[in-house]
């Protein structure tokens, strides 16, 4: 068990560019979550997958944000036409099949800076 | 909708002293409750969780938390703080009827004096 991994760890981009982040969950976990954390705040839920199905996406911040998990393993989070307000830490978490009875285990995050 | 309040933004305690971090939640049903710790540059690490049964739960690193339904609280405690406990602590409530999302409080930053 190597834990949840996220790549890249840091991303600096210019406003208007597209960025994509990758998350590899714990191998036996079928649930995957994305959160965003801004400075001095707690994480904020964005979206959730069970296997390859995206079961909750109403909290994605705008239509510039999208996420995929095509084979039910790794996931990607894409932000199109980035804005300075998108600068934040993007966290991925995974959990097992028992929903909230299985705690969510978090990766180290991808820190995005939009110039 | 669920919400979490951590009333203390910063707390400073002396090494060896006891610690209590406060957490109040709002949720209509029986909550799933969690405490996470985040050290600088690190991801969130789960300390403990509660969803049913004994209202006093034990976690890692000597932490414990007590669920009090009447007070809508889930306070985190440790009898003797170590310098390595300095970090940010987050309380979270989970909602199974909302995509298993966790709603986090704003966090409490713990500083430990030698």
PDB file of C-alpha atoms in Angstrom:
ATOM      1  CA  UNK A   1       0.000   0.000   0.000  1.00  0.00           C
ATOM      2  CA  UNK A   2       1.781   3.081  -1.241  1.00  0.00           C
ATOM      3  CA  UNK A   3      -0.970   5.534  -0.382  1.00  0.00           C
ATOM      4  CA  UNK A   4      -2.675   8.069  -2.617  1.00  0.00           C
ATOM      5  CA  UNK A   5      -0.318   9.785  -5.040  1.00  0.00           C
ATOM      6  CA  UNK A   6      -0.822  13.000  -6.946  1.00  0.00           C
ATOM      7  CA  UNK A   7       1.107  14.522  -9.813  1.00  0.00           C
ATOM      8  CA  UNK A   8       2.432  17.054 -10.279  1.00  0.00           C
ATOM      9  CA  UNK A   9       3.033  18.303  -6.748  1.00  0.00           C
ATOM     10  CA  UNK A  10       3.332  21.885  -7.944  1.00  0.00           C
ATOM     11  CA  UNK A  11       2.051  23.608 -11.057  1.00  0.00           C
ATOM     12  CA  UNK A  12       2.614  27.208 -12.090  1.00  0.00           C
ATOM     13  CA  UNK A  13       0.654  28.423 -15.070  1.00  0.00           C
ATOM     14  CA  UNK A  14      -0.402  31.612 -16.729  1.00  0.00           C
ATOM     15  CA  UNK A  15      -3.966  32.833 -16.657  1.00  0.00           C
ATOM     16  CA  UNK A  16      -5.994  31.391 -19.494  1.00  0.00           C
ATOM     17  CA  UNK A  17      -4.011  28.171 -19.801  1.00  0.00           C
ATOM     18  CA  UNK A  18      -5.479  24.707 -19.233  1.00  0.00           C
ATOM     19  CA  UNK A  19      -4.070  22.436 -16.528  1.00  0.00           C
ATOM     20  CA  UNK A  20      -4.592  18.767 -15.717  1.00  0.00           C
ATOM     21  CA  UNK A  21      -3.807  16.985 -12.469  1.00  0.00           C
ATOM     22  CA  UNK A  22      -3.568  13.269 -11.908  1.00  0.00           C
ATOM     23  CA  UNK A  23      -4.529  11.182  -8.871  1.00  0.00           C
ATOM     24  CA  UNK A  24      -3.671   7.525  -8.288  1.00  0.00           C
ATOM     25  CA  UNK A  25      -5.751   6.112  -5.425  1.00  0.00           C
ATOM     26  CA  UNK A  26      -4.910   3.278  -3.066  1.00  0.00           C
ATOM     27  CA  UNK A  27      -5.122   0.223  -5.291  1.00  0.00           C
ATOM     28  CA  UNK A  28      -8.046  -1.580  -3.661  1.00  0.00           C
ATOM     29  CA  UNK A  29     -10.160   1.549  -3.213  1.00  0.00           C
ATOM     30  CA  UNK A  30     -13.090   1.978  -5.588  1.00  0.00           C
ATOM     31  CA  UNK A  31     -14.116   5.475  -4.444  1.00  0.00           C
ATOM     32  CA  UNK A  32     -12.215   8.610  -5.341  1.00  0.00           C
ATOM     33  CA  UNK A  33     -12.793  12.212  -4.297  1.00  0.00           C
ATOM     34  CA  UNK A  34     -11.450  15.620  -5.295  1.00  0.00           C
ATOM     35  CA  UNK A  35     -11.258  18.576  -2.912  1.00  0.00           C
ATOM     36  CA  UNK A  36      -9.858  22.080  -3.129  1.00  0.00           C
ATOM     37  CA  UNK A  37      -8.131  23.830  -0.237  1.00  0.00           C
ATOM     38  CA  UNK A  38      -7.391  27.541  -0.229  1.00  0.00           C
ATOM     39  CA  UNK A  39      -5.002  29.173   2.208  1.00  0.00           C
ATOM     40  CA  UNK A  40      -6.264  29.162   5.774  1.00  0.00           C
ATOM     41  CA  UNK A  41      -9.369  27.134   4.965  1.00  0.00           C
ATOM     42  CA  UNK A  42     -10.484  23.565   5.278  1.00  0.00           C
ATOM     43  CA  UNK A  43     -10.801  21.413   2.160  1.00  0.00           C
ATOM     44  CA  UNK A  44     -13.888  21.947  -0.002  1.00  0.00           C
ATOM     45  CA  UNK A  45     -15.513  19.003  -1.771  1.00  0.00           C
ATOM     46  CA  UNK A  46     -15.561  19.104  -5.568  1.00  0.00           C
ATOM     47  CA  UNK A  47     -16.571  15.718  -6.965  1.00  0.00           C
ATOM     48  CA  UNK A  48     -16.749  11.980  -6.310  1.00  0.00           C
ATOM     49  CA  UNK A  49     -16.373   8.749  -8.286  1.00  0.00           C
ATOM     50  CA  UNK A  50     -17.443   5.226  -7.517  1.00  0.00           C
ATOM     51  CA  UNK A  51     -15.435   3.079  -9.882  1.00  0.00           C
ATOM     52  CA  UNK A  52     -15.645   4.927 -13.206  1.00  0.00           C
ATOM     53  CA  UNK A  53     -19.011   6.577 -12.497  1.00  0.00           C
ATOM     54  CA  UNK A  54     -19.008  10.205 -11.420  1.00  0.00           C
ATOM     55  CA  UNK A  55     -21.816  10.191  -8.859  1.00  0.00           C
ATOM     56  CA  UNK A  56     -21.583  13.748  -7.612  1.00  0.00           C
ATOM     57  CA  UNK A  57     -20.399  16.695  -9.642  1.00  0.00           C
ATOM     58  CA  UNK A  58     -22.771  19.489  -8.763  1.00  0.00           C
ATOM     59  CA  UNK A  59     -20.137  21.073  -6.535  1.00  0.00           C
ATOM     60  CA  UNK A  60     -17.543  21.532  -9.238  1.00  0.00           C
ATOM     61  CA  UNK A  61     -16.833  25.228  -9.064  1.00  0.00           C
ATOM     62  CA  UNK A  62     -17.711  26.098 -12.644  1.00  0.00           C
ATOM     63  CA  UNK A  63     -18.007  24.516 -16.073  1.00  0.00           C
ATOM     64  CA  UNK A  64     -14.288  25.137 -16.487  1.00  0.00           C
ATOM     65  CA  UNK A  65     -13.688  22.265 -14.065  1.00  0.00           C
ATOM     66  CA  UNK A  66     -14.060  18.653 -15.150  1.00  0.00           C
ATOM     67  CA  UNK A  67     -12.921  15.301 -13.845  1.00  0.00           C
ATOM     68  CA  UNK A  68     -12.624  11.825 -15.285  1.00  0.00           C
ATOM     69  CA  UNK A  69     -11.868   8.338 -14.090  1.00  0.00           C
ATOM     70  CA  UNK A  70     -12.024   6.371 -17.306  1.00  0.00           C
ATOM     71  CA  UNK A  71     -11.089   2.884 -16.123  1.00  0.00           C
ATOM     72  CA  UNK A  72     -12.019   3.182 -12.493  1.00  0.00           C
ATOM     73  CA  UNK A  73      -8.412   3.485 -11.424  1.00  0.00           C
ATOM     74  CA  UNK A  74      -6.588   6.830 -11.690  1.00  0.00           C
ATOM     75  CA  UNK A  75      -8.440  10.101 -12.104  1.00  0.00           C
ATOM     76  CA  UNK A  76      -7.704  13.440 -13.717  1.00  0.00           C
ATOM     77  CA  UNK A  77      -8.977  16.890 -12.822  1.00  0.00           C
ATOM     78  CA  UNK A  78      -8.826  19.496 -15.576  1.00  0.00           C
ATOM     79  CA  UNK A  79      -9.251  23.227 -15.239  1.00  0.00           C
ATOM     80  CA  UNK A  80      -9.732  25.112 -18.490  1.00  0.00           C
ATOM     81  CA  UNK A  81      -8.949  28.800 -18.989  1.00  0.00           C
ATOM     82  CA  UNK A  82      -7.422  29.139 -15.552  1.00  0.00           C
ATOM     83  CA  UNK A  83      -8.051  32.258 -13.486  1.00  0.00           C
ATOM     84  CA  UNK A  84      -6.024  33.671 -10.604  1.00  0.00           C
ATOM     85  CA  UNK A  85      -8.818  32.635  -8.246  1.00  0.00           C
ATOM     86  CA  UNK A  86      -8.123  29.005  -9.126  1.00  0.00           C
ATOM     87  CA  UNK A  87      -4.822  29.172  -7.217  1.00  0.00           C
ATOM     88  CA  UNK A  88      -5.182  26.608  -4.442  1.00  0.00           C
ATOM     89  CA  UNK A  89      -4.182  23.148  -3.286  1.00  0.00           C
ATOM     90  CA  UNK A  90      -6.099  20.393  -5.054  1.00  0.00           C
ATOM     91  CA  UNK A  91      -6.455  17.274  -2.951  1.00  0.00           C
ATOM     92  CA  UNK A  92      -7.436  13.790  -3.961  1.00  0.00           C
ATOM     93  CA  UNK A  93      -8.711  11.129  -1.565  1.00  0.00           C
ATOM     94  CA  UNK A  94      -9.803   7.526  -1.892  1.00  0.00           C
ATOM     95  CA  UNK A  95     -11.819   5.110   0.201  1.00  0.00           C
ATOM     96  CA  UNK A  96     -13.089   1.559   0.170  1.00  0.00           C
ATOM     97  CA  UNK A  97     -16.493   0.124  -0.641  1.00  0.00           C
ATOM     98  CA  UNK A  98     -18.236   0.879   2.640  1.00  0.00           C
ATOM     99  CA  UNK A  99     -18.802   4.549   1.978  1.00  0.00           C
ATOM    100  CA  UNK A 100     -18.222   6.806   4.945  1.00  0.00           C
ATOM    101  CA  UNK A 101     -17.493   3.851   7.226  1.00  0.00           C
ATOM    102  CA  UNK A 102     -14.277   3.619   5.258  1.00  0.00           C
ATOM    103  CA  UNK A 103     -12.371   6.782   5.979  1.00  0.00           C
ATOM    104  CA  UNK A 104     -11.048   8.867   3.127  1.00  0.00           C
ATOM    105  CA  UNK A 105      -7.281   8.789   2.741  1.00  0.00           C
ATOM    106  CA  UNK A 106      -5.743  11.874   1.220  1.00  0.00           C
ATOM    107  CA  UNK A 107      -2.853  12.389  -1.129  1.00  0.00           C
ATOM    108  CA  UNK A 108      -0.233  15.129  -0.688  1.00  0.00           C
ATOM    109  CA  UNK A 109      -2.034  17.474  -3.069  1.00  0.00           C
ATOM    110  CA  UNK A 110      -1.155  19.514  -6.147  1.00  0.00           C
ATOM    111  CA  UNK A 111      -0.478  23.171  -5.472  1.00  0.00           C
ATOM    112  CA  UNK A 112      -1.628  25.336  -8.368  1.00  0.00           C
ATOM    113  CA  UNK A 113      -0.400  28.889  -8.835  1.00  0.00           C
ATOM    114  CA  UNK A 114      -2.005  30.950 -11.581  1.00  0.00           C
ATOM    115  CA  UNK A 115      -0.019  34.031 -12.561  1.00  0.00           C
TER     116      UNK A 115
ATOM    117  CA  UNK B   1     -26.929  20.912   4.567  1.00  0.00           C
ATOM    118  CA  UNK B   2     -24.195  19.934   6.942  1.00  0.00           C
ATOM    119  CA  UNK B   3     -21.677  22.327   8.445  1.00  0.00           C
ATOM    120  CA  UNK B   4     -18.761  22.262  10.875  1.00  0.00           C
ATOM    121  CA  UNK B   5     -17.506  24.990  13.148  1.00  0.00           C
ATOM    122  CA  UNK B   6     -14.122  25.017  14.821  1.00  0.00           C
ATOM    123  CA  UNK B   7     -14.334  28.033  17.114  1.00  0.00           C
ATOM    124  CA  UNK B   8     -10.623  28.325  17.844  1.00  0.00           C
ATOM    125  CA  UNK B   9      -8.455  29.427  14.937  1.00  0.00           C
ATOM    126  CA  UNK B  10      -5.226  29.269  16.955  1.00  0.00           C
ATOM    127  CA  UNK B  11      -4.344  27.489  20.185  1.00  0.00           C
ATOM    128  CA  UNK B  12      -1.000  27.528  21.996  1.00  0.00           C
ATOM    129  CA  UNK B  13      -0.215  24.999  24.700  1.00  0.00           C
ATOM    130  CA  UNK B  14       2.922  24.096  26.592  1.00  0.00           C
ATOM    131  CA  UNK B  15       4.585  20.787  25.911  1.00  0.00           C
ATOM    132  CA  UNK B  16       3.237  18.193  28.327  1.00  0.00           C
ATOM    133  CA  UNK B  17      -0.003  20.064  28.921  1.00  0.00           C
ATOM    134  CA  UNK B  18      -3.403  18.659  28.028  1.00  0.00           C
ATOM    135  CA  UNK B  19      -5.224  19.686  24.868  1.00  0.00           C
ATOM    136  CA  UNK B  20      -8.830  20.016  23.794  1.00  0.00           C
ATOM    137  CA  UNK B  21      -9.829  21.199  20.334  1.00  0.00           C
ATOM    138  CA  UNK B  22     -13.466  22.063  19.855  1.00  0.00           C
ATOM    139  CA  UNK B  23     -15.700  20.989  16.997  1.00  0.00           C
ATOM    140  CA  UNK B  24     -19.412  21.643  16.550  1.00  0.00           C
ATOM    141  CA  UNK B  25     -21.377  20.225  13.675  1.00  0.00           C
ATOM    142  CA  UNK B  26     -24.770  20.632  12.105  1.00  0.00           C
ATOM    143  CA  UNK B  27     -26.374  17.679  10.379  1.00  0.00           C
ATOM    144  CA  UNK B  28     -29.910  16.332  10.439  1.00  0.00           C
ATOM    145  CA  UNK B  29     -29.148  12.634  10.753  1.00  0.00           C
ATOM    146  CA  UNK B  30     -26.591  10.577  12.632  1.00  0.00           C
ATOM    147  CA  UNK B  31     -23.294  12.033  11.535  1.00  0.00           C
ATOM    148  CA  UNK B  32     -20.102  10.426  10.434  1.00  0.00           C
ATOM    149  CA  UNK B  33     -17.386  12.458  12.164  1.00  0.00           C
ATOM    150  CA  UNK B  34     -13.668  12.649  11.557  1.00  0.00           C
ATOM    151  CA  UNK B  35     -10.563  14.436  12.785  1.00  0.00           C
ATOM    152  CA  UNK B  36      -7.634  14.973  10.444  1.00  0.00           C
ATOM    153  CA  UNK B  37      -4.228  16.550  11.040  1.00  0.00           C
ATOM    154  CA  UNK B  38      -2.212  18.449   8.450  1.00  0.00           C
ATOM    155  CA  UNK B  39       1.448  19.301   8.966  1.00  0.00           C
ATOM    156  CA  UNK B  40       3.135  21.922   6.779  1.00  0.00           C
ATOM    157  CA  UNK B  41       3.678  20.565   3.295  1.00  0.00           C
ATOM    158  CA  UNK B  42       1.940  17.320   4.162  1.00  0.00           C
ATOM    159  CA  UNK B  43      -1.363  15.796   3.222  1.00  0.00           C
ATOM    160  CA  UNK B  44      -4.235  15.247   5.602  1.00  0.00           C
ATOM    161  CA  UNK B  45      -3.759  12.332   7.971  1.00  0.00           C
ATOM    162  CA  UNK B  46      -6.728  10.670   9.627  1.00  0.00           C
ATOM    163  CA  UNK B  47      -6.558  10.729  13.419  1.00  0.00           C
ATOM    164  CA  UNK B  48      -9.864   9.065  14.260  1.00  0.00           C
ATOM    165  CA  UNK B  49     -13.454   8.594  13.155  1.00  0.00           C
ATOM    166  CA  UNK B  50     -16.884   8.023  14.665  1.00  0.00           C
ATOM    167  CA  UNK B  51     -20.088   6.713  13.129  1.00  0.00           C
ATOM    168  CA  UNK B  52     -21.769   4.609  15.786  1.00  0.00           C
ATOM    169  CA  UNK B  53     -21.250   2.796  19.055  1.00  0.00           C
ATOM    170  CA  UNK B  54     -19.105   3.983  21.924  1.00  0.00           C
ATOM    171  CA  UNK B  55     -19.136   7.771  21.978  1.00  0.00           C
ATOM    172  CA  UNK B  56     -15.499   7.949  23.108  1.00  0.00           C
ATOM    173  CA  UNK B  57     -13.206   6.963  20.262  1.00  0.00           C
ATOM    174  CA  UNK B  58      -9.495   6.387  20.355  1.00  0.00           C
ATOM    175  CA  UNK B  59      -7.211   7.392  17.541  1.00  0.00           C
ATOM    176  CA  UNK B  60      -3.591   7.406  16.587  1.00  0.00           C
ATOM    177  CA  UNK B  61      -0.830   9.364  18.324  1.00  0.00           C
ATOM    178  CA  UNK B  62      -2.647   9.253  21.677  1.00  0.00           C
ATOM    179  CA  UNK B  63      -5.634  11.327  20.555  1.00  0.00           C
ATOM    180  CA  UNK B  64      -9.239  10.658  21.522  1.00  0.00           C
ATOM    181  CA  UNK B  65     -12.549  12.350  20.769  1.00  0.00           C
ATOM    182  CA  UNK B  66     -15.956  12.278  22.382  1.00  0.00           C
ATOM    183  CA  UNK B  67     -19.231  12.485  20.473  1.00  0.00           C
ATOM    184  CA  UNK B  68     -21.932  14.389  22.351  1.00  0.00           C
ATOM    185  CA  UNK B  69     -25.190  14.370  20.432  1.00  0.00           C
ATOM    186  CA  UNK B  70     -26.931  16.752  22.833  1.00  0.00           C
ATOM    187  CA  UNK B  71     -24.258  19.374  22.233  1.00  0.00           C
ATOM    188  CA  UNK B  72     -23.622  18.549  18.551  1.00  0.00           C
ATOM    189  CA  UNK B  73     -19.954  18.355  19.430  1.00  0.00           C
ATOM    190  CA  UNK B  74     -17.006  16.107  18.671  1.00  0.00           C
ATOM    191  CA  UNK B  75     -14.079  17.543  20.612  1.00  0.00           C
ATOM    192  CA  UNK B  76     -10.558  16.202  20.216  1.00  0.00           C
ATOM    193  CA  UNK B  77      -8.400  15.647  23.273  1.00  0.00           C
ATOM    194  CA  UNK B  78      -4.905  14.585  24.194  1.00  0.00           C
ATOM    195  CA  UNK B  79      -3.687  14.280  27.789  1.00  0.00           C
ATOM    196  CA  UNK B  80      -0.084  15.347  27.147  1.00  0.00           C
ATOM    197  CA  UNK B  81       0.990  17.285  24.076  1.00  0.00           C
ATOM    198  CA  UNK B  82       4.343  16.714  22.365  1.00  0.00           C
ATOM    199  CA  UNK B  83       6.185  19.314  20.279  1.00  0.00           C
ATOM    200  CA  UNK B  84       5.597  17.154  17.203  1.00  0.00           C
ATOM    201  CA  UNK B  85       1.830  17.679  17.583  1.00  0.00           C
ATOM    202  CA  UNK B  86       2.160  21.229  16.284  1.00  0.00           C
ATOM    203  CA  UNK B  87       0.053  21.250  13.116  1.00  0.00           C
ATOM    204  CA  UNK B  88      -3.365  22.209  11.773  1.00  0.00           C
ATOM    205  CA  UNK B  89      -6.306  20.111  12.875  1.00  0.00           C
ATOM    206  CA  UNK B  90      -9.508  19.714  10.905  1.00  0.00           C
ATOM    207  CA  UNK B  91     -12.837  18.327  12.014  1.00  0.00           C
ATOM    208  CA  UNK B  92     -15.137  16.974   9.298  1.00  0.00           C
ATOM    209  CA  UNK B  93     -18.654  15.610   9.004  1.00  0.00           C
ATOM    210  CA  UNK B  94     -19.644  13.126   6.334  1.00  0.00           C
ATOM    211  CA  UNK B  95     -22.985  12.933   4.571  1.00  0.00           C
ATOM    212  CA  UNK B  96     -23.939   9.659   2.938  1.00  0.00           C
ATOM    213  CA  UNK B  97     -26.890  11.361   1.264  1.00  0.00           C
ATOM    214  CA  UNK B  98     -24.618  13.877  -0.432  1.00  0.00           C
ATOM    215  CA  UNK B  99     -22.123  11.859  -2.376  1.00  0.00           C
ATOM    216  CA  UNK B 100     -20.181  10.802   0.703  1.00  0.00           C
ATOM    217  CA  UNK B 101     -18.711  14.258   0.732  1.00  0.00           C
ATOM    218  CA  UNK B 102     -16.836  15.470   3.762  1.00  0.00           C
ATOM    219  CA  UNK B 103     -17.560  18.972   4.999  1.00  0.00           C
ATOM    220  CA  UNK B 104     -14.593  20.391   6.861  1.00  0.00           C
ATOM    221  CA  UNK B 105     -14.318  23.066   9.489  1.00  0.00           C
ATOM    222  CA  UNK B 106     -11.926  25.935   9.049  1.00  0.00           C
ATOM    223  CA  UNK B 107      -9.232  24.262  11.109  1.00  0.00           C
ATOM    224  CA  UNK B 108      -7.406  24.987  14.353  1.00  0.00           C
ATOM    225  CA  UNK B 109      -3.697  25.713  14.251  1.00  0.00           C
ATOM    226  CA  UNK B 110      -1.922  24.241  17.258  1.00  0.00           C
ATOM    227  CA  UNK B 111       1.355  25.695  18.457  1.00  0.00           C
ATOM    228  CA  UNK B 112       3.366  23.967  21.185  1.00  0.00           C
ATOM    229  CA  UNK B 113       5.637  25.937  23.526  1.00  0.00           C
ATOM    230  CA  UNK B 114       8.732  24.185  24.859  1.00  0.00           C
TER     231      UNK B 114
END
